[in-house]
Tab-separated table of C-alpha atoms in Angstrom:
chain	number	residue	atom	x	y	z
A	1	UNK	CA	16.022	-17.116	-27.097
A	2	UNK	CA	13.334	-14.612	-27.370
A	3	UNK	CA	11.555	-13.283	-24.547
A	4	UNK	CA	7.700	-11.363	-24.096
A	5	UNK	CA	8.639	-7.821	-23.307
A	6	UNK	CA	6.215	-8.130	-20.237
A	7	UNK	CA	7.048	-11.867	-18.942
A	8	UNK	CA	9.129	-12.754	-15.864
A	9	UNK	CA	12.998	-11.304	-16.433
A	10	UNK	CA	14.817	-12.108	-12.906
A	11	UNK	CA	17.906	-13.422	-14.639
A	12	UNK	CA	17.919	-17.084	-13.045
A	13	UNK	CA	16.390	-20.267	-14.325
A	14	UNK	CA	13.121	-20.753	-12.488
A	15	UNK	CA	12.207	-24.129	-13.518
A	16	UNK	CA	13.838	-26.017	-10.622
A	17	UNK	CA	12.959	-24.835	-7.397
A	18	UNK	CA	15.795	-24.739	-4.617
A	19	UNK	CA	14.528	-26.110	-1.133
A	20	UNK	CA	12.376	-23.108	0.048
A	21	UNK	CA	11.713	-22.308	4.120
A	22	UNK	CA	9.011	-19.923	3.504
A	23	UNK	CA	6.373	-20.890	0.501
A	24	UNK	CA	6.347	-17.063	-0.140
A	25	UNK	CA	9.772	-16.659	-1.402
A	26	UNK	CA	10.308	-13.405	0.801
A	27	UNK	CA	13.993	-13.033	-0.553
A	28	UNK	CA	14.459	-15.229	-3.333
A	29	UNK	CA	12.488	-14.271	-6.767
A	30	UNK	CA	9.367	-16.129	-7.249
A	31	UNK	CA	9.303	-19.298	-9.758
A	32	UNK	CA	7.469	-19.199	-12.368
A	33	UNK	CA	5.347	-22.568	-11.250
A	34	UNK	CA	4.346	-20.335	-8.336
A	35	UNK	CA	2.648	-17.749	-10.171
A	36	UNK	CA	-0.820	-16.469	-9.492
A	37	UNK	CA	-3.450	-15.035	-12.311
A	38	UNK	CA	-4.764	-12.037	-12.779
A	39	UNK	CA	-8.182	-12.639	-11.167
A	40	UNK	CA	-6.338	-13.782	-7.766
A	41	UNK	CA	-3.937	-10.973	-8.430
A	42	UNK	CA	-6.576	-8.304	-8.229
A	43	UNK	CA	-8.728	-9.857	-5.843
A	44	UNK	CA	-5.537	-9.169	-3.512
A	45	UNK	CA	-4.583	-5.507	-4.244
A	46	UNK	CA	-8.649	-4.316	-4.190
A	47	UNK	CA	-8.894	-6.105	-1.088
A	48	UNK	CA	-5.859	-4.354	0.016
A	49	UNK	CA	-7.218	-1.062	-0.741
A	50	UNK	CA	-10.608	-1.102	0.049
A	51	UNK	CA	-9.776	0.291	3.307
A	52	UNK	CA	-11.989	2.394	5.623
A	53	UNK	CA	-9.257	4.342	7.408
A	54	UNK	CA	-8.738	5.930	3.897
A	55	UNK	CA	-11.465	7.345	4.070
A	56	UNK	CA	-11.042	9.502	7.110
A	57	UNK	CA	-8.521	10.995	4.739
A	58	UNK	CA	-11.538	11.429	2.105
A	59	UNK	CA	-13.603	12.845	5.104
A	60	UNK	CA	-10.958	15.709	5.834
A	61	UNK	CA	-11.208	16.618	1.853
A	62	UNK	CA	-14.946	16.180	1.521
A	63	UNK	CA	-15.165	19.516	3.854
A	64	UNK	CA	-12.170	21.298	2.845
A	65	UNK	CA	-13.675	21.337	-1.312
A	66	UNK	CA	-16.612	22.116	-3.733
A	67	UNK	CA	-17.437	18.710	-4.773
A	68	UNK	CA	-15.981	19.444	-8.404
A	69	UNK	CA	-12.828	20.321	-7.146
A	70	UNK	CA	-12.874	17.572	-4.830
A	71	UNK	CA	-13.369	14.976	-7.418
A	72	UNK	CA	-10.546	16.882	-9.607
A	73	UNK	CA	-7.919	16.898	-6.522
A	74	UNK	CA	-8.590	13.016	-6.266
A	75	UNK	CA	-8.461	11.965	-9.777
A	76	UNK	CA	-5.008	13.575	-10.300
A	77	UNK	CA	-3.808	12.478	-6.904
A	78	UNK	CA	-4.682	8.592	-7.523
A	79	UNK	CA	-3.361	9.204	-11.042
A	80	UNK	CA	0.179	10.003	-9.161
A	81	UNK	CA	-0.329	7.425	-6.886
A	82	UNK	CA	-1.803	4.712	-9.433
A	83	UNK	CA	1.142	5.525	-11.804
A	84	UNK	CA	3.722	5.011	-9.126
A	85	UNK	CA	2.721	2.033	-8.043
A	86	UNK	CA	1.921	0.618	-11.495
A	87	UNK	CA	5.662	1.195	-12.538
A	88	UNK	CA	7.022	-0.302	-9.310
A	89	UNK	CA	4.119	-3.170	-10.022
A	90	UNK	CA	5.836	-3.602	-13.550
A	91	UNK	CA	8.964	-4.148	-12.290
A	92	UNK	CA	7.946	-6.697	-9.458
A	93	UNK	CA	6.276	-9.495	-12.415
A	94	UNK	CA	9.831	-8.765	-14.070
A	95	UNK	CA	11.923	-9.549	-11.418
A	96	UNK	CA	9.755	-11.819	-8.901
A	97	UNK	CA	11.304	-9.419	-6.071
A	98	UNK	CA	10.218	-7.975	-3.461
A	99	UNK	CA	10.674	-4.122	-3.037
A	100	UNK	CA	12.986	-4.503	-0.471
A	101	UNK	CA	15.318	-6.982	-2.565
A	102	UNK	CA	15.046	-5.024	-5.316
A	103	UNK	CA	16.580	-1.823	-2.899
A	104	UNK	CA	19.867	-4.805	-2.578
A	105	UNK	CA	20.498	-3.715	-6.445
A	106	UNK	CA	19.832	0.205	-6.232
A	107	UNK	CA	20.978	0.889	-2.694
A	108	UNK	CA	23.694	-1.900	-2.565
A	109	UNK	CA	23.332	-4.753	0.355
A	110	UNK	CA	23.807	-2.750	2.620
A	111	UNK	CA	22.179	0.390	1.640
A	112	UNK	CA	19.249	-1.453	1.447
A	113	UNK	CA	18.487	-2.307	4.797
A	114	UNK	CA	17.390	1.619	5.066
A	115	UNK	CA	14.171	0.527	2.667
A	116	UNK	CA	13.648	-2.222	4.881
A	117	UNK	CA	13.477	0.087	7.749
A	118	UNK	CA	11.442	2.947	6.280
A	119	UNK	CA	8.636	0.920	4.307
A	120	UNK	CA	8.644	-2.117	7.007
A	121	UNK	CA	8.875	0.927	10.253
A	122	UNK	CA	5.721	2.774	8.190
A	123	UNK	CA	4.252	-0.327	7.754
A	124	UNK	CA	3.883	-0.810	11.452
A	125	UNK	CA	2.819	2.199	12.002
A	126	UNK	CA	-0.551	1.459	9.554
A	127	UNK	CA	-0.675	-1.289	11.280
A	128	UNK	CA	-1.070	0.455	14.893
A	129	UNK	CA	-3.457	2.532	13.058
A	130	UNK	CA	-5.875	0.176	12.141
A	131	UNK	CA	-5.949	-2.268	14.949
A	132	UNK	CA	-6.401	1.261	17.151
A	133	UNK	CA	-9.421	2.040	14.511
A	134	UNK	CA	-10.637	-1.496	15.662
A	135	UNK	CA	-10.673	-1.524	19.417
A	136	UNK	CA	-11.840	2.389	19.126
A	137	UNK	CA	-15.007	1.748	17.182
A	138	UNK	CA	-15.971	-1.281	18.814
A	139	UNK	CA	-16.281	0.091	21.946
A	140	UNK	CA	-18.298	2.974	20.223
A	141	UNK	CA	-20.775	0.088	18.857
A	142	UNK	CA	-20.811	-1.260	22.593
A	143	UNK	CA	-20.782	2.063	24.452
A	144	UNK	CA	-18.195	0.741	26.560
A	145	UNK	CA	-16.502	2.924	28.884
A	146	UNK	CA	-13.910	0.244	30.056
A	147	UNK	CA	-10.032	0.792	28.282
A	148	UNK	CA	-9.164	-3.113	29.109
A	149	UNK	CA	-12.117	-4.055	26.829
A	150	UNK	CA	-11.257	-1.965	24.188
A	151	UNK	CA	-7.524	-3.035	24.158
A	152	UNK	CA	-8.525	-6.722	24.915
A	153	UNK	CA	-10.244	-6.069	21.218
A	154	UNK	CA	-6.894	-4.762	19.838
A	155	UNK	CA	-5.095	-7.752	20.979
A	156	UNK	CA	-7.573	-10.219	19.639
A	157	UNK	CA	-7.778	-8.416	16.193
A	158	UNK	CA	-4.310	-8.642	16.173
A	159	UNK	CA	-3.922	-11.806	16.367
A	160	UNK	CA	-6.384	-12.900	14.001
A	161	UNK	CA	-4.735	-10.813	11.355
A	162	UNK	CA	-0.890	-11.437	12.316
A	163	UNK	CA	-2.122	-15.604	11.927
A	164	UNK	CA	-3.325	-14.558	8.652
A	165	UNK	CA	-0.300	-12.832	7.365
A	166	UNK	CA	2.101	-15.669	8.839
A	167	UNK	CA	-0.516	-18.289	6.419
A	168	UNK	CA	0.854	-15.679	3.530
A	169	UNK	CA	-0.333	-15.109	0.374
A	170	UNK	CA	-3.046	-17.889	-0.201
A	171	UNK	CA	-4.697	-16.281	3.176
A	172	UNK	CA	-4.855	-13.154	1.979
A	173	UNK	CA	-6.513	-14.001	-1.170
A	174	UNK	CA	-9.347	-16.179	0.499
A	175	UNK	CA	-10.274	-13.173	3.252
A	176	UNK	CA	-10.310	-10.678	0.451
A	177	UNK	CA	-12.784	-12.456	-2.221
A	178	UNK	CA	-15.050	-13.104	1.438
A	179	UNK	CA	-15.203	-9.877	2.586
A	180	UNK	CA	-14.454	-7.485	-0.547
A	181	UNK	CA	-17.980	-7.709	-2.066
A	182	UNK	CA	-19.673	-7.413	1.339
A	183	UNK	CA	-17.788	-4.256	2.249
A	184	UNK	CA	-18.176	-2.386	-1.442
A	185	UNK	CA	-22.170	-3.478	-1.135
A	186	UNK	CA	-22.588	-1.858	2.021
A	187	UNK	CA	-20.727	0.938	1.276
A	188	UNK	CA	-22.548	1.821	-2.308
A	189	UNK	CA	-25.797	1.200	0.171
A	190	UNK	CA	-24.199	4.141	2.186
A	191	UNK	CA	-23.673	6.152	-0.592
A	192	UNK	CA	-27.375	5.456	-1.942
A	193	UNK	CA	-27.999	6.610	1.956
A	194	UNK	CA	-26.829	9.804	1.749
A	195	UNK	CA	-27.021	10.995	-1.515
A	196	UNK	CA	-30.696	10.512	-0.285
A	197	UNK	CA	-30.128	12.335	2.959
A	198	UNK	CA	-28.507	15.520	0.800
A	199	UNK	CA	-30.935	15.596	-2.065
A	200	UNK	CA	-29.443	13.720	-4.591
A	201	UNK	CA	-26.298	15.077	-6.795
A	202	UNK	CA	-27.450	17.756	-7.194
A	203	UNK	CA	-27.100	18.470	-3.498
A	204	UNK	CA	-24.212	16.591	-3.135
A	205	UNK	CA	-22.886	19.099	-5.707
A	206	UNK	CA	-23.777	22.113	-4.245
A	207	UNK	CA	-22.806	21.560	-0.944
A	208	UNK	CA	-19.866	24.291	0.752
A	209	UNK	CA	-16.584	23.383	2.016
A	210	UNK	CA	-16.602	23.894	5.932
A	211	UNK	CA	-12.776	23.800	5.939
A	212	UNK	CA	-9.934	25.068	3.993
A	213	UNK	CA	-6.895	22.908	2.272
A	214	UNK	CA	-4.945	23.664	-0.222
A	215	UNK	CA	-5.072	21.651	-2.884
A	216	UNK	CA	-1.061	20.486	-2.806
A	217	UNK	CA	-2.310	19.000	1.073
A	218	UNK	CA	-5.129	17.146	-0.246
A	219	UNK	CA	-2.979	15.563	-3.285
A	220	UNK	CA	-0.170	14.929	-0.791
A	221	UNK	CA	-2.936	13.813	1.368
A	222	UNK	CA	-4.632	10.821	-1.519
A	223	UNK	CA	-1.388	10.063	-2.601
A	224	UNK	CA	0.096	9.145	1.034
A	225	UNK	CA	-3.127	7.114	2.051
A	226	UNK	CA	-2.165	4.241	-0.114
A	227	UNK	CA	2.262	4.974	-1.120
A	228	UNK	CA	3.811	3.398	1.204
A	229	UNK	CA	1.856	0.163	1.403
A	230	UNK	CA	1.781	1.086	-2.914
A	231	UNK	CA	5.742	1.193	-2.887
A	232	UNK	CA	5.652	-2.503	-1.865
A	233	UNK	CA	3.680	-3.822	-4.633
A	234	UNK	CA	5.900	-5.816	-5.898
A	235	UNK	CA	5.661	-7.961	-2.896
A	236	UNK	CA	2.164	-8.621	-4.434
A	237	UNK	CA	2.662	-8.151	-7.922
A	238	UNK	CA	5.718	-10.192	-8.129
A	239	UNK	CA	3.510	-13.403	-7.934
A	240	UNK	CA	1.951	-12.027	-11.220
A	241	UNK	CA	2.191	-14.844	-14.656
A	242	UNK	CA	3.291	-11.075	-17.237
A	243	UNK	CA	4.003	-7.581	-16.257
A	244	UNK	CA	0.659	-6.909	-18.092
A	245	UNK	CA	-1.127	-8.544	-15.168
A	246	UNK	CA	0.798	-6.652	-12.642
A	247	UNK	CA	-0.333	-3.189	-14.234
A	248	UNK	CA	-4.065	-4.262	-14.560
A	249	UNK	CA	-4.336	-5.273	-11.370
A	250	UNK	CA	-2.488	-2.136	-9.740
A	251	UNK	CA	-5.433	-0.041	-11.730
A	252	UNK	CA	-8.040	-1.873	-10.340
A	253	UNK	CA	-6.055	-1.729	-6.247
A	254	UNK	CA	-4.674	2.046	-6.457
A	255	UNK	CA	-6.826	3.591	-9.125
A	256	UNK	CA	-10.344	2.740	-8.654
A	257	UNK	CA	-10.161	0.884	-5.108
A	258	UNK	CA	-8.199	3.627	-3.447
A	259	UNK	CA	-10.512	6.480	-5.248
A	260	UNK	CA	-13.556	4.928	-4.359
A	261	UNK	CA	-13.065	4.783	-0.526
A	262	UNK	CA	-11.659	8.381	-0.357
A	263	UNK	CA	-14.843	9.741	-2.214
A	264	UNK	CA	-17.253	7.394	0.443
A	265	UNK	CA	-15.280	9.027	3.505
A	266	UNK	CA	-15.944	12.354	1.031
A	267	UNK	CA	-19.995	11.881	1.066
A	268	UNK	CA	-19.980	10.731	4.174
A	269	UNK	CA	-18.422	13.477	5.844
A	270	UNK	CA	-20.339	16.087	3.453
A	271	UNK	CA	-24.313	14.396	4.063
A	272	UNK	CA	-23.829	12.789	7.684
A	273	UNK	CA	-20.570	14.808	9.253
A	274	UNK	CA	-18.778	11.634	9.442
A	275	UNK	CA	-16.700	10.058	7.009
A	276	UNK	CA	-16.279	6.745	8.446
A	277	UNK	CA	-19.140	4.269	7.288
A	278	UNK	CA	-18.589	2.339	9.771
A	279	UNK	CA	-19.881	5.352	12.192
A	280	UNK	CA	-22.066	6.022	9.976
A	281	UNK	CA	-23.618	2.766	9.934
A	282	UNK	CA	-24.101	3.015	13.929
A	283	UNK	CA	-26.022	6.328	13.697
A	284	UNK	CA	-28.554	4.282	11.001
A	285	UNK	CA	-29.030	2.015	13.799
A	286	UNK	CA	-27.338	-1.066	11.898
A	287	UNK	CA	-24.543	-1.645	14.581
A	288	UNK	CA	-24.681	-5.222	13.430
A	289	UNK	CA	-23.800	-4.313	9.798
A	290	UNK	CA	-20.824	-1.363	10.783
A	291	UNK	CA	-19.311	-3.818	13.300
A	292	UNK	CA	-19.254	-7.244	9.845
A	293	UNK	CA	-17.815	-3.987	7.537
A	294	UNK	CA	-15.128	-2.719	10.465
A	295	UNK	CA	-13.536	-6.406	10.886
A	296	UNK	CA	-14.240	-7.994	7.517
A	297	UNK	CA	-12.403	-4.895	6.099
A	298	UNK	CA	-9.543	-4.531	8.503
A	299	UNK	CA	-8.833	-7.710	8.597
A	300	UNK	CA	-7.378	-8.177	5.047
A	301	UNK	CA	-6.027	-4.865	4.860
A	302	UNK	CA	-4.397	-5.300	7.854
A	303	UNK	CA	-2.811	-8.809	6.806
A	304	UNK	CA	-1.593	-7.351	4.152
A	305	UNK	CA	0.204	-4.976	6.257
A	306	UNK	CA	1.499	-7.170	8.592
A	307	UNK	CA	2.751	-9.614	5.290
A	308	UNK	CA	4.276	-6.220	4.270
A	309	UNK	CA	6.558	-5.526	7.333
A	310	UNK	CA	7.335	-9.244	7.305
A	311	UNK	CA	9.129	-9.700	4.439
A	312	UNK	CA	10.754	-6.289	4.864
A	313	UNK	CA	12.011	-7.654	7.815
A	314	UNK	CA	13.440	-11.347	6.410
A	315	UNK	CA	15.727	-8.598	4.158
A	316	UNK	CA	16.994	-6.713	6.860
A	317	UNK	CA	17.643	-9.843	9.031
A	318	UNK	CA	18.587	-11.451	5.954
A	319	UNK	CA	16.723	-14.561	6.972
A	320	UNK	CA	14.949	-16.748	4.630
A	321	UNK	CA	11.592	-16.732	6.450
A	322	UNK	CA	9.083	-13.623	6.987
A	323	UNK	CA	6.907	-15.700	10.191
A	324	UNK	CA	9.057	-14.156	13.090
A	325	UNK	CA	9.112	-10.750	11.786
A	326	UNK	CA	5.517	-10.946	11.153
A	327	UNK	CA	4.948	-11.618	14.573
A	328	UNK	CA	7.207	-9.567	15.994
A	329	UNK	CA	5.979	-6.267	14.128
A	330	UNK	CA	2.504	-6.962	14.812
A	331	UNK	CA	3.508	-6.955	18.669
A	332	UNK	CA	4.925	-3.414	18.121
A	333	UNK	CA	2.408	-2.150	15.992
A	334	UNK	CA	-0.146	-3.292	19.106
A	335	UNK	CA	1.365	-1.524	21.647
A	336	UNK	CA	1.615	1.445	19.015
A	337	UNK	CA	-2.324	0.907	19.047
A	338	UNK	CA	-2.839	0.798	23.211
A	339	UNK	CA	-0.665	3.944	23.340
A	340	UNK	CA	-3.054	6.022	20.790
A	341	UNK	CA	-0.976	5.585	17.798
A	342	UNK	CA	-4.338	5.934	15.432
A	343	UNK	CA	-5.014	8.930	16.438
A	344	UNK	CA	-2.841	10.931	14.673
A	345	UNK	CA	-3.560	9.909	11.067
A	346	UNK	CA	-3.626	13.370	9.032
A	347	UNK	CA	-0.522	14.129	9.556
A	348	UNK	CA	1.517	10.540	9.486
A	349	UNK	CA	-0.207	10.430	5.610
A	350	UNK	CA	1.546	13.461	4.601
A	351	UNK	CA	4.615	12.377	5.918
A	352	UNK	CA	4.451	9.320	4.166
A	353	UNK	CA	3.527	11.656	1.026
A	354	UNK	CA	6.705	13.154	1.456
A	355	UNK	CA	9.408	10.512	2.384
A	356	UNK	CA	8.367	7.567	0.542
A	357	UNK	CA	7.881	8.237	-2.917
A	358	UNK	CA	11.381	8.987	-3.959
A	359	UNK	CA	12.318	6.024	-2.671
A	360	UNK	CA	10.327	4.053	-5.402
A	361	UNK	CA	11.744	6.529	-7.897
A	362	UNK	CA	14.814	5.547	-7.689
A	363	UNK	CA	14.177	2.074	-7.806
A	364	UNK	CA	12.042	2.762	-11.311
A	365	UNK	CA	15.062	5.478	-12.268
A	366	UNK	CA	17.267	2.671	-11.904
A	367	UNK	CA	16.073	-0.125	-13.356
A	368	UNK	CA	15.469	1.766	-16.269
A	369	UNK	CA	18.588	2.394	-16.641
A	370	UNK	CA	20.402	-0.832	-15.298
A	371	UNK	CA	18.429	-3.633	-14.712
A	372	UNK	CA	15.932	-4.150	-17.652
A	373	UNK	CA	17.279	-7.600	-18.623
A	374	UNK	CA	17.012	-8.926	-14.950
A	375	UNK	CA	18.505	-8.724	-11.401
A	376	UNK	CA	19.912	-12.043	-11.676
A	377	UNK	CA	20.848	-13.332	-8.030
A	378	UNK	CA	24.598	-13.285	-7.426
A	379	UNK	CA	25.203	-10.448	-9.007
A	380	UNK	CA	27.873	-8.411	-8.096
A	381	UNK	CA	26.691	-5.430	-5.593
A	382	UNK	CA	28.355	-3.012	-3.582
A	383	UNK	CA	27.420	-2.865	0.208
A	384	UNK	CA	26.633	1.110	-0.482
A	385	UNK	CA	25.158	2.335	-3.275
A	386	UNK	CA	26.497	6.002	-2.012
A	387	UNK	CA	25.227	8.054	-5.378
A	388	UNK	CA	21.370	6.192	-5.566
A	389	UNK	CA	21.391	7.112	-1.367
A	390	UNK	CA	22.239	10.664	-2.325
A	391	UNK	CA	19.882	10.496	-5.059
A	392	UNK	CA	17.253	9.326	-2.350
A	393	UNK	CA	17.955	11.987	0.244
A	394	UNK	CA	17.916	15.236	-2.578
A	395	UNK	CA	14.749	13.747	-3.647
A	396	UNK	CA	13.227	13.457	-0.143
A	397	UNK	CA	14.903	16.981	0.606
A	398	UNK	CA	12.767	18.194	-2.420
A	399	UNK	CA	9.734	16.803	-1.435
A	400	UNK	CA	10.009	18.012	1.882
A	401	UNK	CA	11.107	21.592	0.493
A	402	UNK	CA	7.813	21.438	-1.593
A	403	UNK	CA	5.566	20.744	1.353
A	404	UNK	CA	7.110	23.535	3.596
A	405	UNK	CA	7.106	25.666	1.115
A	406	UNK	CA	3.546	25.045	-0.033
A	407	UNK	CA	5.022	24.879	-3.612
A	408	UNK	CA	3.696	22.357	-5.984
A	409	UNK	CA	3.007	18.192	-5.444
A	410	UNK	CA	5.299	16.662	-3.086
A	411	UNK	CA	4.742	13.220	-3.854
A	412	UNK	CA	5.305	14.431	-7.881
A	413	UNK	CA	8.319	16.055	-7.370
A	414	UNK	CA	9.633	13.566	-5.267
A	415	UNK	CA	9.087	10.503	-8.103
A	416	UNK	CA	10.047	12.493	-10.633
A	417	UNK	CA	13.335	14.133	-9.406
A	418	UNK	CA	14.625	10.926	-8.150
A	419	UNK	CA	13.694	8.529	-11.121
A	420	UNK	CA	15.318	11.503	-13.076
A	421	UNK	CA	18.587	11.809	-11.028
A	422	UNK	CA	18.809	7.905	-10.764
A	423	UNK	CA	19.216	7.760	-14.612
A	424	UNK	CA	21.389	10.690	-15.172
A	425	UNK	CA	23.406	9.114	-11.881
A	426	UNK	CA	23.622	5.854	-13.792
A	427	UNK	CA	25.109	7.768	-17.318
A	428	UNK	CA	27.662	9.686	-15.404
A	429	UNK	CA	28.973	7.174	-13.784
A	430	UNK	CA	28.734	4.596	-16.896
A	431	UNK	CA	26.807	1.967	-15.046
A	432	UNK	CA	23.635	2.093	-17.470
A	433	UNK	CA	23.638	-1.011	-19.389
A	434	UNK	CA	21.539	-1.174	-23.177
A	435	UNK	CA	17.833	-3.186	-22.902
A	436	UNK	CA	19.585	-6.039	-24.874
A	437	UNK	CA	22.081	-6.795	-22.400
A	438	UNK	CA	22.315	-10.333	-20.886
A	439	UNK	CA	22.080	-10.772	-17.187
């Protein structure tokens, strides 16, 4: 039988559907009846990214570069980060797996459950973040002085997007074409705003950095805004009809989505000192309009977060439903809010930067090399993986190496050297198999 290079490979026959607890397959791959087009595909992974805590990230570069070299240190970071995650996209429409499953055939069934605690563990920490960004900013639009208001705020956002997550996939696509085109309307408004305020591009363009970065930070910096959430799109991009679809839409999330808000948080920060449009919103006077772009655009992002740590959490539980994990890490990430977890951003990005990339590397290193033809369930897998896990940690050591140092792009060297040490792993040991090879 001959197969589309880019269509569905997960080694099983999809066309009748076992009796399914959770409608978002969370550990099983996804059927083919139950796949999603392009347009809904997208509409997901932009709303995912249009995110305005990224662009306090974009606010730290905006006063740190020229705004030539600024645009420069972002393009090449979201090219690292868009190329990641389109790879790791790929591979999700292949398989139908999540990232986490797919760890079960790289790290071993065991080995795995240390993806499910680093990306689902980082994952509540976003989450913290933003539902801290909520309650903070709202009581700036209020001027309340009260900490039980702002943290009744927290707890009510949270809900509202931890009842969205549980509703899965179909919820996440209905918030997102809402509120998408609302939020990227206002913000181009805010652009129009202050490239108005500075004297057009030209001013814009002439403008002097107030700070200092090096430029390894700031890539470090782009990349982590958006790599750990990006190393689990598969659990998006396995819904995807061709792997075709899966890249396309990664573009449009990571690429263009992702560079966008960093460059508003950019302007904003360089014309009004603040790189939050929200913020800067309040200081027009349109409280009404920062409050509709602070909760229409944290609430999908943050669903998608909480979906995130959810099905991370069904594979380390090994439990065929991601509801109670999706509840239970919003709880923690809400008490991560109360106790100020959002308010140390900066530096939880670059660690991110650092830590999670190889991780995806190896997955891509190894697939490559092993799993082209499909990771058919039932395969035979050892609990340990023990050479991918040392490829993991040498890559992480790397990448940590690089940022201490001050010596090149962590995030690159950390993809790179483990997608590069997973195949020559997988050679050594005789374990690559040839692209024809039946599953």
């Amino acid at each position: 039988m001959v197969r589309r290079d880019d269509s569905p490979a997960t080694g099983v026959d999809t066309g009748v559907e076992a009796e399914a607890i959770d409608p978002d397959y969370p550990v099983t791959p996804v059927p083919a009846h139950a796949r999603k087009t392009f347009f809904s595909l997208a509409v997901v992974l932009l709303g995912f990214t249009v995110f305005t805590p990224t662009m306090l990230a974009g606010a730290a570069l905006g006063t740190a570069f020229s705004f030539g070299d600024l645009l420069l240190v972002v393009l090449v970071g979201s090219l690292i980060l868009a190329g990641y995650v389109c790879a790791l996209g790929y591979i999700g429409a292949r398989t139908g797996l999540t990232t986490v499953v797919m760890a079960r055939y790289t790290l071993g069934t065991r080995g795995s459950k240390l993806a499910s605690i680093l990306l689902g563990g980082t994952q509540i920490g976003w989450y913290g973040v933003i539902i801290g960004t909520i309650g903070t900013l709202t009581a700036q639009a209020f001027s309340w002085d009260s900490y039980a208001a702002e943290a009744a705020v927290m707890i009510a956002a949270s809900v509202l997007m931890c009842l969205t997550a549980c509703y899965g996939y179909r919820g996440m696509y209905w918030v997102s074409l809402i509120s998408t085109p609302l939020i990227l309307i206002l913000a181009f408004w805010v652009v129009a705003r202050s490239l108005e305020e500075v004297g057009g591009w030209s001013g814009l363009a002439s403008a002097e950095p107030a700070a200092s970065m090096t430029s390894a930070i700031a890539i470090t910096t782009v990349v982590g805004t958006f790599v750990s959430a990006g190393t689990q799109a598969p659990n998006w991009t396995r819904f995807a009809r061709t792997g075709r679809h899966a890249i396309l839409a990664c573009i449009v999330g990571f690429l263009i989505g992702n560079a966008l808000m960093i460059l508003f948080g950019a302007i904003g920060a360089i014309t009004f000192g603040e790189g939050d449009f929200v913020l800067v919103l309040y200081q027009l006077g349109l409280v009404g309009w920062g409050l509709l772009l602070l909760f229409g655009n944290l609430w999908k992002s943050n669903a998608d977060t909480a979906y995130a740590f959810g099905v991370a959490g069904a594979e380390l539980f090994e439990k065929p439903s991601k509801t109670p994990f999706v509840i239970g890490g919003s709880v923690i990430g809400t008490v991560l809010a109360l106790v100020g977890m959002h308010h140390h951003l900066e530096g939880y990005l670059v660690m991110l930067g650092i830590f999670i990339p190889p991780l995806g590397g190896v997955i891509i290193g190894d697939w490559i090399a092993r799993w082209r033809a499909g990771m058919p369930e039932g395969a035979s897998l050892p609990m340990v993986n023990g050479v991918n896990l040392a490829v993991y940690a040498v890559a992480s050591l790397l990448a940590w190496l690089s940022d201490h140092c001050g010596v090149g792009i962590p995030p690159l060297i950390g993809i790179v050297t483990a997608i590069v040490l997973a195949l020559v792993a997988s050679r050594v040991s005789g374990t690559a198999r040839p692209r024809s090879a039946a599953s």
